[in-house]
Amino acid sequence: MGSRLEQICIERGLKMTEQRRTICRVLSDSNDHPDVEQVYRRASAIDAKISIATVYRTMRLLEESNVIRKHDFGDGRARFEEHSDDHHDHLMDINSGEVIEFTNEAIEKLQEEVAKKLGYKLIGHKLELYGVKIK
Amino acid sequence: MGSRLEQICIERGLKMTEQRRTICRVLSDSNDHPDVEQVYRRASAIDAKISIATVYRTMRLLEESNVIRKHDFGDGRARFEEHSDDHHDHLMDINSGEVIEFTNEAIEKLQEEVAKKLGYKLIGHKLELYGVKIK
DNA sequence: TTATATGCAAAGCTTTTGCGCTGGC
DNA sequence: GCCAGCGCAAAAGCTTTGCATATAA
């Protein structure tokens, strides 16, 4: 049967192909934040015939459909994760590179206030914290 | 006489060439967050012979020397500003690409609280807002 | 003088796209 | 059957780099 993400795609009314099903399965099975190359490699292990152009096109489709979320961690390529209902930001351990997800409603509210005060409607934001573990 | 940024470069012990002086002057005169292409065009107006490769190389040098700061606002190219002591974050107009600087103490405080709650000491952060102008 | 910087053009990397063919629905 | 999706390869956009020449210290 289909993966969790495949179900979401169907709910969103997306046309499902074998390649899209493969990519959804790969993403459902991933617990990290893979880039396109990694998704492509993992998908190739299931379907050796898949094209990287299809991976790019599908990642874009899934992102536009809010099935996945795209991140730019500054290393030159996009990285992705499943789109969860709760919005979360990231805290990076600058020693280990580990990424921790967190949510904070108060910060979100303040961001909107800041934007409004400057005459803008907030469309999106990027918040990354960098820290070291307290022993 | 030299530009403000040129003085800083000299203090940092950087070898100064005519091209680097030109780029420093351009950056000193810029109040926005230009990308390499813009710096190149502005520099070309002063020295038509300058190469974009030199601009790229110089921007990297200046960034590594903490003379300027590099930003990635997610539009695929790097943008730069003078490295100032006061910390500020950015709001980007997703229609015009214009970047507005702001500071917000309350958000900074909350970020520290979040990090602490997760067992981390906050070392740095990156906050970017994306919005559209309210008419 | 001599190492370093520059200019030019080529190449690298990620991502997108044109086009003819395949395959969902 | 038809239109959307796919694979392939070419190209686009930003950035880096190899090499011969020019220049700062």
mmCIF file of N, CA, C and O (backbone and C1' of nucleotides) in Angstrom, chain A residues 17 19-20 49-51 54 57, chain D residues 3-10:
data_model
loop_
_atom_site.group_PDB
_atom_site.id
_atom_site.type_symbol
_atom_site.label_atom_id
_atom_site.label_comp_id
_atom_site.label_asym_id
_atom_site.label_seq_id
_atom_site.Cartn_x
_atom_site.Cartn_y
_atom_site.Cartn_z
ATOM 1 N N THR A 17 1.745 9.243 -10.212
ATOM 2 C CA THR A 17 2.437 8.366 -11.150
ATOM 3 C C THR A 17 3.325 7.441 -10.335
ATOM 4 O O THR A 17 3.497 7.634 -9.134
ATOM 5 N N GLN A 19 6.491 7.257 -10.444
ATOM 6 C CA GLN A 19 7.642 8.009 -9.943
ATOM 7 C C GLN A 19 7.276 8.835 -8.711
ATOM 8 O O GLN A 19 8.035 8.886 -7.738
ATOM 9 N N ARG A 20 6.137 9.460 -8.760
ATOM 10 C CA ARG A 20 5.722 10.272 -7.617
ATOM 11 C C ARG A 20 5.484 9.406 -6.400
ATOM 12 O O ARG A 20 5.791 9.797 -5.266
ATOM 13 N N LYS A 49 15.136 3.570 -13.015
ATOM 14 C CA LYS A 49 14.876 4.307 -14.249
ATOM 15 C C LYS A 49 14.485 5.762 -14.007
ATOM 16 O O LYS A 49 14.309 6.536 -14.939
ATOM 17 N N ILE A 50 14.305 6.114 -12.752
ATOM 18 C CA ILE A 50 13.810 7.471 -12.460
ATOM 19 C C ILE A 50 14.846 8.527 -12.852
ATOM 20 O O ILE A 50 16.049 8.300 -12.758
ATOM 21 N N SER A 51 14.354 9.654 -13.313
ATOM 22 C CA SER A 51 15.247 10.737 -13.753
ATOM 23 C C SER A 51 15.342 11.821 -12.681
ATOM 24 O O SER A 51 14.392 12.091 -11.956
ATOM 25 N N THR A 54 12.818 14.499 -12.972
ATOM 26 C CA THR A 54 11.531 14.170 -12.362
ATOM 27 C C THR A 54 11.572 14.437 -10.869
ATOM 28 O O THR A 54 10.593 14.921 -10.285
ATOM 29 N N ARG A 57 11.251 18.132 -10.477
ATOM 30 C CA ARG A 57 9.887 18.573 -10.773
ATOM 31 C C ARG A 57 8.931 18.156 -9.665
ATOM 32 O O ARG A 57 8.044 18.915 -9.271
ATOM 33 P P DC D 3 -6.373 17.120 -25.254
ATOM 34 O "O5'" DC D 3 -5.807 17.570 -23.836
ATOM 35 C "C5'" DC D 3 -6.435 17.137 -22.631
ATOM 36 C "C4'" DC D 3 -5.381 16.798 -21.594
ATOM 37 C "C3'" DC D 3 -4.258 17.829 -21.460
ATOM 38 O "O3'" DC D 3 -4.044 18.073 -20.078
ATOM 39 C "C1'" DC D 3 -3.331 15.673 -21.816
ATOM 40 P P DA D 4 -3.012 19.171 -19.569
ATOM 41 O "O5'" DA D 4 -2.219 18.320 -18.488
ATOM 42 C "C5'" DA D 4 -2.926 17.431 -17.629
ATOM 43 C "C4'" DA D 4 -1.960 16.432 -17.043
ATOM 44 C "C3'" DA D 4 -0.704 17.056 -16.456
ATOM 45 O "O3'" DA D 4 -0.367 16.347 -15.280
ATOM 46 C "C1'" DA D 4 -0.099 15.566 -18.191
ATOM 47 P P DG D 5 0.961 16.713 -14.494
ATOM 48 O "O5'" DG D 5 1.930 15.539 -14.951
ATOM 49 C "C5'" DG D 5 1.541 14.194 -14.706
ATOM 50 C "C4'" DG D 5 2.684 13.270 -15.074
ATOM 51 C "C3'" DG D 5 4.044 13.694 -14.527
ATOM 52 O "O3'" DG D 5 4.722 12.517 -14.110
ATOM 53 C "C1'" DG D 5 4.162 13.522 -16.865
ATOM 54 P P DC D 6 6.170 12.561 -13.538
ATOM 55 O "O5'" DC D 6 7.013 11.948 -14.739
ATOM 56 C "C5'" DC D 6 6.703 10.637 -15.193
ATOM 57 C "C4'" DC D 6 7.713 10.199 -16.234
ATOM 58 C "C3'" DC D 6 9.154 10.505 -15.843
ATOM 59 O "O3'" DC D 6 9.940 9.325 -15.911
ATOM 60 C "C1'" DC D 6 8.621 11.411 -17.996
ATOM 61 P P DG D 7 11.411 9.319 -15.340
ATOM 62 O "O5'" DG D 7 12.277 9.390 -16.673
ATOM 63 C "C5'" DG D 7 12.076 8.451 -17.714
ATOM 64 C "C4'" DG D 7 13.008 8.760 -18.870
ATOM 65 C "C3'" DG D 7 14.440 9.084 -18.453
ATOM 66 O "O3'" DG D 7 15.330 8.450 -19.366
ATOM 67 C "C1'" DG D 7 13.502 10.929 -19.635
ATOM 68 P P DC D 8 16.882 8.376 -19.087
ATOM 69 O "O5'" DC D 8 17.484 9.406 -20.145
ATOM 70 C "C5'" DC D 8 17.017 9.385 -21.493
ATOM 71 C "C4'" DC D 8 17.427 10.653 -22.206
ATOM 72 C "C3'" DC D 8 18.789 11.207 -21.786
ATOM 73 O "O3'" DC D 8 19.638 11.255 -22.918
ATOM 74 C "C1'" DC D 8 17.150 12.926 -21.840
ATOM 75 P P DA D 9 21.235 11.515 -22.701
ATOM 76 O "O5'" DA D 9 21.422 12.873 -23.509
ATOM 77 C "C5'" DA D 9 20.427 13.267 -24.458
ATOM 78 C "C4'" DA D 9 20.395 14.778 -24.539
ATOM 79 C "C3'" DA D 9 21.741 15.453 -24.271
ATOM 80 O "O3'" DA D 9 21.856 16.587 -25.117
ATOM 81 C "C1'" DA D 9 20.161 16.307 -22.790
ATOM 82 P P DA D 10 23.241 17.367 -25.225
ATOM 83 O "O5'" DA D 10 22.766 18.787 -25.769
ATOM 84 C "C5'" DA D 10 21.400 18.994 -26.151
ATOM 85 C "C4'" DA D 10 20.891 20.282 -25.538
ATOM 86 C "C3'" DA D 10 21.959 21.361 -25.360
ATOM 87 O "O3'" DA D 10 21.420 22.606 -25.800
ATOM 88 C "C1'" DA D 10 20.849 21.009 -23.317
#
